């Protein structure tokens, strides 16, 4: 069984850099994926991931193992780093203006799929950025609601509620779409969806 | 993957039982989301390079160990010793002892991270959102990097006598923990005014007897500024999703008179 992260955090805080290496090995791929789901660019994801771990190492002495998990702390650094990246890139814009759901029109295989994709993306636009983020963290990263709550803020119950509401709203707003089209549309959309969360 | 899908479906139906009637469509939707997970392969070279950067030895290290003399010192020391001996043998007036400065014993071991990757822009000026959020929380109620909610509470496990209890209470502004009937029309108990901060346990004295098996409501309110609770003027606290911070509870142990 893997030893708890807090053991390595304490060792790191006491000057043992090898302990940070253990934590790095545990989380680098997870953090990279987490960032990639938001930026969909290998180069940008690498830049931000690098930034995340540099910041984590620099700030490791400020982390209190009694106030939360290392995992949630690291994910929050990653989340904030993505926010910083887009704010530098897009300048001073409001949170609502920076939302963007993009899809590649070349990838859908049929005209019907393109239509369904457009329709689904329109519905997804009505979800909050946090709902989309929670769905990704739950479905793709398979994080627990407790972990997700620690990352995005809020209570575990509110995260559960947001997740189930998001699913319900997806179902309701897709309207009378056949399951086949829905499956095709969501598959294509999921591959090209950008989740930008600036809250 | 099937286990994951079933867990997610179970979660959804526990929270939104009405979705069961659309089980096929909801299941298809969630299954597609699960299977549509992009396959992200991190570059192994990037991973190794970054790790090496992070774990690079420190540049500046000062330890408490005595410094090893340089070769220059090792050459000159015997000559100096000889010169001192000669001087000692030459009769002179006694000289006052000269204080010898011992080497400074400092123990400083720095662990410095490597410079940030050169192609990353550094943020300047005001702290970034990340920097602000990474500040350690001293006496602030919100520990952003610890992942704690800004306002929140949990209903305590037991009700003793005329007191209900809220646990893990957090407030971003002065407020109260309040117990009412399930319809939130009659106030049964109010905590003392709570200042912003975190509380492990908050007692809520009850004004009216409560009954085992009956559902009540515990809610968090922000004070309107007068320090006295009023259900009409004090503000019910909502979370980020617009949900009121209210939790129903049903006491299982009878009130002790």
Coordinates of C-alpha atoms in Angstrom, one line a residue:
Chain A
X1 CA 0.0 0.0 0.0
X2 CA 1.3 3.4 -0.9
X3 CA 2.3 5.6 2.0
X4 CA 0.2 8.7 2.7
X5 CA 1.2 11.8 0.9
X6 CA 1.4 13.8 4.1
X7 CA 4.4 11.7 5.1
X8 CA 6.3 12.8 2.1
X9 CA 5.1 16.4 2.4
X10 CA 6.5 16.5 5.9
X11 CA 9.8 15.0 4.8
X12 CA 10.0 17.5 2.0
X13 CA 9.3 20.4 4.4
X14 CA 12.2 19.1 6.4
X15 CA 14.5 19.5 3.4
X16 CA 14.3 16.1 1.8
X17 CA 13.9 16.8 -1.9
X18 CA 13.7 13.2 -2.8
X19 CA 10.4 13.1 -1.0
X20 CA 9.1 15.7 -3.4
X21 CA 10.2 13.4 -6.2
X22 CA 7.9 10.7 -4.9
X23 CA 4.9 13.1 -4.8
X24 CA 5.9 14.3 -8.3
X25 CA 5.8 10.7 -9.6
X26 CA 2.4 10.2 -8.1
X27 CA 0.7 13.3 -9.5
X28 CA 2.5 14.5 -12.6
X29 CA 0.4 12.5 -15.1
X30 CA -2.9 13.4 -13.2
X31 CA -2.0 17.1 -13.2
X32 CA -1.0 17.0 -16.8
X33 CA -4.3 15.4 -17.8
X34 CA -6.2 17.8 -15.6
X35 CA -4.5 20.7 -17.3
X36 CA -4.8 19.2 -20.8
X37 CA -8.5 18.8 -20.5
X38 CA -8.7 22.5 -20.1
X39 CA -6.2 23.7 -22.7
X40 CA -6.0 21.0 -25.3
X41 CA -2.5 21.9 -26.3
X42 CA 0.5 19.7 -25.5
X43 CA 2.9 22.6 -25.3
X44 CA 0.7 24.7 -23.1
X45 CA -0.2 21.7 -20.9
X46 CA 3.5 21.1 -20.4
X47 CA 4.2 24.7 -19.6
X48 CA 1.5 24.9 -17.0
X49 CA 2.3 21.5 -15.5
X50 CA 5.9 22.6 -15.1
X51 CA 4.7 25.8 -13.5
X52 CA 2.4 23.9 -11.1
X53 CA 5.2 21.7 -9.7
X54 CA 7.7 24.6 -9.4
X55 CA 5.1 26.5 -7.5
X56 CA 4.3 23.5 -5.3
X57 CA 7.9 23.0 -4.5
X58 CA 8.5 26.7 -3.7
X59 CA 5.4 26.8 -1.5
X60 CA 5.6 23.4 0.1
X61 CA 6.4 24.9 3.4
X62 CA 3.2 26.8 3.5
X63 CA 1.1 23.7 3.1
X64 CA -0.6 22.5 6.2
X65 CA -1.4 18.8 6.2
X66 CA -4.1 19.3 8.8
X67 CA -6.1 21.7 6.5
X68 CA -6.5 19.4 3.5
X69 CA -5.0 16.8 1.3
X70 CA -1.9 17.4 -0.8
X71 CA -3.8 16.1 -3.8
X72 CA -6.5 18.8 -3.5
X73 CA -3.9 21.5 -2.9
X74 CA -2.0 20.5 -6.0
X75 CA -5.1 20.4 -8.1
X76 CA -6.0 23.9 -6.9
X77 CA -2.6 25.2 -7.8
X78 CA -3.1 23.6 -11.3
X79 CA -6.6 25.1 -11.6
X80 CA -5.4 28.6 -10.6
X81 CA -2.4 28.2 -13.0
X82 CA -4.8 27.6 -15.9
X83 CA -6.8 30.6 -14.8
X84 CA -3.7 32.7 -14.7
X85 CA -2.6 31.4 -18.1
X86 CA -5.9 32.5 -19.8
X87 CA -6.0 35.8 -18.0
X88 CA -2.5 36.6 -19.3
X89 CA -3.5 35.4 -22.7
X90 CA -6.8 37.1 -23.0
X91 CA -6.2 40.1 -20.9
X92 CA -8.8 41.6 -18.6
X93 CA -12.0 40.0 -19.6
X94 CA -14.9 38.9 -17.5
X95 CA -15.4 35.4 -16.5
X96 CA -18.5 35.0 -18.8
X97 CA -16.7 36.4 -21.8
X98 CA -13.9 33.9 -21.5
X99 CA -16.1 30.9 -21.8
X100 CA -15.7 29.0 -25.0
X101 CA -16.9 25.7 -26.1
X102 CA -15.3 24.8 -29.3
X103 CA -15.6 21.9 -31.6
X104 CA -13.9 20.7 -34.7
X105 CA -16.3 20.7 -37.6
X106 CA -14.1 18.4 -39.6
X107 CA -14.4 15.5 -37.2
X108 CA -18.1 14.6 -37.2
X109 CA -18.7 11.9 -39.7
X110 CA -22.1 12.8 -40.9
X111 CA -24.1 15.9 -41.5
X112 CA -26.6 14.6 -38.9
X113 CA -23.9 14.3 -36.4
X114 CA -22.7 17.8 -37.1
X115 CA -26.2 19.1 -36.5
X116 CA -26.5 17.1 -33.3
X117 CA -23.1 18.3 -32.2
X118 CA -24.1 21.9 -32.7
X119 CA -27.3 21.3 -30.8
X120 CA -25.5 19.6 -27.9
X121 CA -22.9 22.3 -27.7
X122 CA -25.6 24.9 -27.5
X123 CA -27.1 23.0 -24.5
X124 CA -23.7 22.5 -22.9
X125 CA -23.2 26.3 -23.1
X126 CA -26.0 26.7 -20.7
X127 CA -24.3 24.7 -18.0
X128 CA -22.0 26.5 -15.7
X129 CA -18.3 26.1 -16.2
X130 CA -18.2 24.5 -12.8
X131 CA -20.8 21.9 -13.7
X132 CA -18.7 21.0 -16.7
X133 CA -15.6 20.9 -14.6
X134 CA -17.2 18.7 -12.0
X135 CA -18.5 16.3 -14.7
X136 CA -15.0 15.9 -16.2
X137 CA -13.4 15.4 -12.8
X138 CA -16.0 12.8 -11.8
X139 CA -16.3 10.9 -15.1
X140 CA -12.8 11.2 -16.6
X141 CA -10.6 11.6 -13.5
X142 CA -12.8 9.4 -11.4
X143 CA -12.2 11.6 -8.4
X144 CA -14.5 11.3 -5.4
X145 CA -17.0 14.1 -4.7
X146 CA -15.0 14.9 -1.6
X147 CA -11.9 15.4 -3.6
X148 CA -13.7 17.4 -6.2
X149 CA -15.2 19.7 -3.5
X150 CA -11.8 20.4 -2.2
X151 CA -10.6 21.3 -5.6
X152 CA -13.4 23.5 -6.9
X153 CA -14.7 24.7 -3.6
X154 CA -18.0 24.1 -1.9
X155 CA -19.4 21.2 0.0
X156 CA -19.5 17.6 -1.0
X157 CA -23.2 17.8 -1.2
X158 CA -23.2 20.8 -3.4
X159 CA -20.7 19.1 -5.8
X160 CA -23.0 16.0 -5.9
X161 CA -25.9 18.3 -6.6
X162 CA -24.1 20.1 -9.4
X163 CA -23.1 16.9 -11.0
X164 CA -26.5 15.4 -11.0
X165 CA -28.1 18.6 -12.1
X166 CA -25.6 18.8 -15.0
X167 CA -26.5 15.4 -16.1
X168 CA -30.2 16.1 -15.8
X169 CA -29.9 19.3 -17.7
X170 CA -27.9 17.6 -20.5
X171 CA -30.7 15.1 -20.7
X172 CA -33.5 17.6 -20.7
X173 CA -31.9 20.1 -23.1
X174 CA -30.9 17.6 -25.6
X175 CA -34.6 17.2 -26.4
X176 CA -35.9 14.4 -28.5
X177 CA -32.5 13.3 -29.8
X178 CA -32.1 9.6 -30.5
X179 CA -29.7 7.8 -28.2
X180 CA -27.5 6.9 -31.2
X181 CA -27.1 10.5 -32.3
X182 CA -26.7 11.5 -28.7
X183 CA -23.9 9.0 -28.2
X184 CA -22.2 10.1 -31.4
X185 CA -22.6 13.8 -30.6
X186 CA -21.3 13.5 -27.1
X187 CA -18.4 11.4 -28.1
X188 CA -17.2 13.9 -30.7
X189 CA -18.0 16.8 -28.4
X190 CA -16.2 15.2 -25.5
X191 CA -13.1 14.9 -27.6
X192 CA -12.9 18.6 -28.5
X193 CA -14.6 20.2 -25.5
X194 CA -12.7 23.0 -23.8
X195 CA -13.5 23.4 -20.2
X196 CA -12.4 26.8 -19.1
X197 CA -13.2 27.6 -15.6
X198 CA -12.4 31.1 -14.3
X199 CA -14.4 31.1 -11.1
Chain B
X1 CA -15.0 0.9 -16.8
X2 CA -18.3 -0.9 -16.1
X3 CA -17.7 -0.6 -12.4
X4 CA -17.1 3.1 -12.8
X5 CA -20.2 3.6 -14.9
X6 CA -22.4 1.7 -12.4
X7 CA -21.0 3.8 -9.5
X8 CA -21.8 7.0 -11.4
X9 CA -25.2 5.8 -12.3
X10 CA -25.9 4.9 -8.7
X11 CA -24.8 8.3 -7.6
X12 CA -27.0 10.1 -10.2
X13 CA -30.1 8.1 -9.3
X14 CA -29.5 8.6 -5.6
X15 CA -29.5 12.3 -6.1
X16 CA -32.0 12.5 -9.0
X17 CA -34.4 9.6 -8.8
X18 CA -36.6 11.2 -11.5
X19 CA -33.9 10.4 -14.0
X20 CA -34.5 6.7 -13.7
X21 CA -37.4 6.9 -16.1
X22 CA -34.9 7.9 -18.7
X23 CA -32.5 5.2 -17.7
X24 CA -31.5 4.2 -21.2
X25 CA -30.8 7.7 -22.4
X26 CA -29.0 8.8 -19.3
X27 CA -27.0 5.6 -19.2
X28 CA -26.0 6.1 -22.8
X29 CA -25.1 9.7 -22.1
X30 CA -22.9 8.8 -19.2
X31 CA -21.4 5.8 -20.9
X32 CA -20.4 7.9 -23.8
X33 CA -18.8 10.5 -21.6
X34 CA -16.9 7.7 -19.8
X35 CA -15.7 6.1 -23.0
X36 CA -15.0 9.5 -24.7
X37 CA -12.3 10.2 -22.2
X38 CA -9.3 11.4 -24.3
X39 CA -6.2 9.3 -24.1
X40 CA -3.6 11.7 -22.9
X41 CA 0.0 10.5 -23.1
X42 CA 2.4 12.6 -21.3
X43 CA 5.8 13.0 -22.9
X44 CA 8.3 10.9 -21.1
X45 CA 11.2 13.2 -21.9
X46 CA 9.2 16.2 -20.6
X47 CA 8.4 14.2 -17.4
X48 CA 12.0 13.2 -16.7
X49 CA 13.4 16.6 -17.6
X50 CA 11.0 18.4 -15.3
X51 CA 11.8 16.1 -12.4
X52 CA 15.5 16.7 -12.8
X53 CA 14.9 20.4 -12.8
X54 CA 12.8 20.2 -9.7
X55 CA 15.2 18.0 -7.8
X56 CA 18.4 19.8 -8.8
X57 CA 20.8 20.2 -5.9
X58 CA 20.8 23.6 -4.1
X59 CA 23.1 26.3 -5.4
X60 CA 23.8 27.8 -2.0
X61 CA 24.5 25.6 0.9
X62 CA 26.0 26.6 4.2
X63 CA 26.3 23.9 6.8
X64 CA 27.4 23.8 10.5
X65 CA 30.3 21.5 9.8
X66 CA 33.7 23.0 10.1
X67 CA 35.1 24.2 6.8
X68 CA 37.7 22.1 5.3
X69 CA 40.9 24.2 4.9
X70 CA 42.0 25.0 1.4
X71 CA 45.3 23.7 0.1
X72 CA 46.7 27.2 0.5
X73 CA 46.0 27.1 4.2
X74 CA 47.4 23.7 4.5
X75 CA 50.7 24.9 2.9
X76 CA 50.9 28.0 5.0
X77 CA 49.9 26.7 8.3
X78 CA 53.2 24.8 9.0
X79 CA 55.2 28.0 8.1
X80 CA 53.0 30.1 10.2
X81 CA 53.4 27.7 13.1
X82 CA 57.2 27.8 12.8
X83 CA 57.2 31.5 12.7
X84 CA 55.1 31.6 15.9
X85 CA 57.5 29.2 17.6
X86 CA 60.5 31.4 16.7
X87 CA 58.8 34.4 18.0
X88 CA 58.0 32.7 21.2
X89 CA 61.6 31.8 21.7
X90 CA 62.7 35.3 21.3
X91 CA 62.5 37.0 24.6
X92 CA 59.9 39.8 24.5
X93 CA 57.5 41.6 26.7
X94 CA 54.5 39.6 27.4
X95 CA 51.8 40.3 25.0
X96 CA 48.2 40.4 25.9
X97 CA 46.3 37.4 24.6
X98 CA 44.6 38.2 21.4
X99 CA 41.1 37.0 21.0
X100 CA 40.7 34.4 18.3
X101 CA 37.6 34.6 16.2
X102 CA 36.1 31.2 15.8
X103 CA 34.5 30.4 12.4
X104 CA 30.9 31.4 12.2
X105 CA 28.8 28.4 12.9
X106 CA 25.7 28.7 10.9
X107 CA 23.4 26.1 9.9
X108 CA 21.6 27.0 6.7
X109 CA 20.5 24.6 4.3
X110 CA 18.6 26.0 1.4
X111 CA 16.4 24.0 -0.9
X112 CA 15.9 26.2 -3.9
X113 CA 13.8 25.2 -6.9
X114 CA 15.3 25.7 -10.3
X115 CA 14.3 28.7 -12.2
X116 CA 11.0 28.7 -13.8
X117 CA 11.1 27.4 -17.4
X118 CA 12.4 30.3 -19.5
X119 CA 9.5 30.2 -21.9
X120 CA 7.0 30.8 -19.1
X121 CA 6.1 34.4 -18.5
X122 CA 6.5 35.6 -15.0
X123 CA 3.6 37.4 -13.5
X124 CA 4.6 40.8 -12.2
X125 CA 2.9 43.5 -10.3
X126 CA 0.0 42.5 -8.1
X127 CA -0.1 38.9 -7.0
X128 CA -1.8 36.5 -9.4
X129 CA -5.0 34.6 -8.4
X130 CA -2.8 31.6 -7.7
X131 CA -0.4 33.5 -5.5
X132 CA -3.2 35.1 -3.5
X133 CA -4.9 31.8 -3.1
X134 CA -1.7 30.1 -2.0
X135 CA -1.3 32.3 1.0
X136 CA -1.5 30.3 4.2
X137 CA -4.5 30.9 6.2
X138 CA -3.8 32.1 9.7
X139 CA -7.0 33.3 11.3
X140 CA -9.0 33.6 8.2
X141 CA -12.0 31.3 8.0
X142 CA -11.2 30.2 4.4
X143 CA -8.2 28.0 3.7
X144 CA -8.2 28.2 0.0
X145 CA -5.4 25.8 -0.7
X146 CA -6.8 23.4 1.9
X147 CA -10.0 23.2 0.0
X148 CA -12.3 24.2 2.7
X149 CA -15.7 25.8 1.9
X150 CA -16.1 29.4 2.7
X151 CA -19.4 28.8 4.6
X152 CA -20.6 25.5 5.7
X153 CA -21.6 23.1 8.5
X154 CA -22.7 19.6 9.3
X155 CA -25.4 18.6 11.7
X156 CA -23.9 17.1 14.8
X157 CA -24.5 13.5 15.5
X158 CA -26.5 13.8 18.7
X159 CA -28.9 16.1 20.4
X160 CA -28.4 16.3 24.2
X161 CA -31.0 17.7 26.3
X162 CA -32.1 21.0 25.0
X163 CA -29.1 21.5 22.8
X164 CA -28.6 20.6 19.2
X165 CA -25.1 20.7 17.7
X166 CA -23.6 21.8 14.5
X167 CA -20.1 20.6 13.6
X168 CA -17.3 21.8 11.3
X169 CA -19.0 25.2 11.1
X170 CA -17.4 27.8 9.0
X171 CA -18.5 31.4 8.5
X172 CA -17.2 34.1 6.2
X173 CA -19.2 36.7 8.1
X174 CA -20.8 37.0 11.5
X175 CA -23.9 34.8 11.7
X176 CA -25.9 32.1 13.5
X177 CA -26.7 28.5 13.3
X178 CA -30.4 28.1 13.6
X179 CA -32.8 25.2 14.1
X180 CA -36.3 25.4 12.8
X181 CA -39.2 23.0 12.0
X182 CA -38.9 21.3 8.7
X183 CA -41.0 23.9 6.9
X184 CA -38.7 26.7 8.3
X185 CA -41.6 28.5 9.7
X186 CA -40.9 28.3 13.4
X187 CA -37.5 28.9 15.1
X188 CA -36.7 26.4 17.7
X189 CA -33.1 27.2 18.6
X190 CA -30.5 29.8 17.7
X191 CA -26.8 29.7 18.5
X192 CA -24.9 32.6 19.9
X193 CA -23.6 35.1 17.4
X194 CA -20.7 33.5 15.7
X195 CA -17.8 35.5 14.4
X196 CA -16.2 34.6 11.1
X197 CA -14.0 31.5 11.5
X198 CA -14.1 27.8 12.0
X199 CA -15.7 26.0 14.8
X200 CA -15.5 22.3 15.6
X201 CA -18.8 22.2 17.4
X202 CA -21.5 24.9 17.8
X203 CA -24.2 24.3 20.4
X204 CA -27.7 25.5 19.5
X205 CA -29.8 25.8 22.6
X206 CA -33.4 24.8 21.9
X207 CA -36.3 26.9 23.0
X208 CA -38.9 24.3 22.4
X209 CA -38.9 20.6 23.0
X210 CA -38.2 18.5 19.9
X211 CA -39.5 15.1 19.3
X212 CA -37.7 11.9 18.3
X213 CA -38.3 10.9 14.8
X214 CA -39.5 14.3 13.7
X215 CA -37.5 16.1 11.0
X216 CA -36.1 19.5 11.7
X217 CA -34.0 21.9 9.7
X218 CA -30.6 23.3 10.7
X219 CA -29.6 26.4 8.7
X220 CA -26.8 28.9 8.5
X221 CA -27.5 32.6 8.5
X222 CA -25.4 35.8 8.2
X223 CA -26.2 38.5 10.6
X224 CA -27.7 41.7 9.3
X225 CA -25.4 43.7 11.5
X226 CA -27.3 44.1 14.7
X227 CA -26.0 41.0 16.4
X228 CA -29.5 39.7 17.1
X229 CA -31.0 36.9 15.1
X230 CA -34.1 37.6 13.1
X231 CA -35.4 35.2 10.5
X232 CA -36.9 38.0 8.5
X233 CA -33.9 40.3 8.3
X234 CA -30.9 38.0 8.6
X235 CA -29.7 36.4 5.5
X236 CA -29.8 32.7 4.8
X237 CA -26.4 31.6 3.4
X238 CA -26.2 30.0 0.0
X239 CA -23.4 28.0 -1.5
X240 CA -21.8 28.6 -4.8
X241 CA -24.4 26.6 -6.6
X242 CA -27.2 28.6 -5.2
X243 CA -28.2 26.0 -2.7
X244 CA -29.2 27.2 0.8
X245 CA -26.9 25.9 3.5
X246 CA -29.6 24.0 5.2
X247 CA -29.7 20.4 6.3
X248 CA -32.6 18.4 7.6
X249 CA -32.1 16.1 10.5
X250 CA -34.1 13.7 12.5
X251 CA -33.0 13.2 16.1
X252 CA -32.9 9.6 17.0
X253 CA -32.4 9.9 20.8
X254 CA -35.1 11.4 22.8
X255 CA -34.7 14.8 24.4
X256 CA -33.7 14.5 28.0
X257 CA -36.0 16.7 30.2

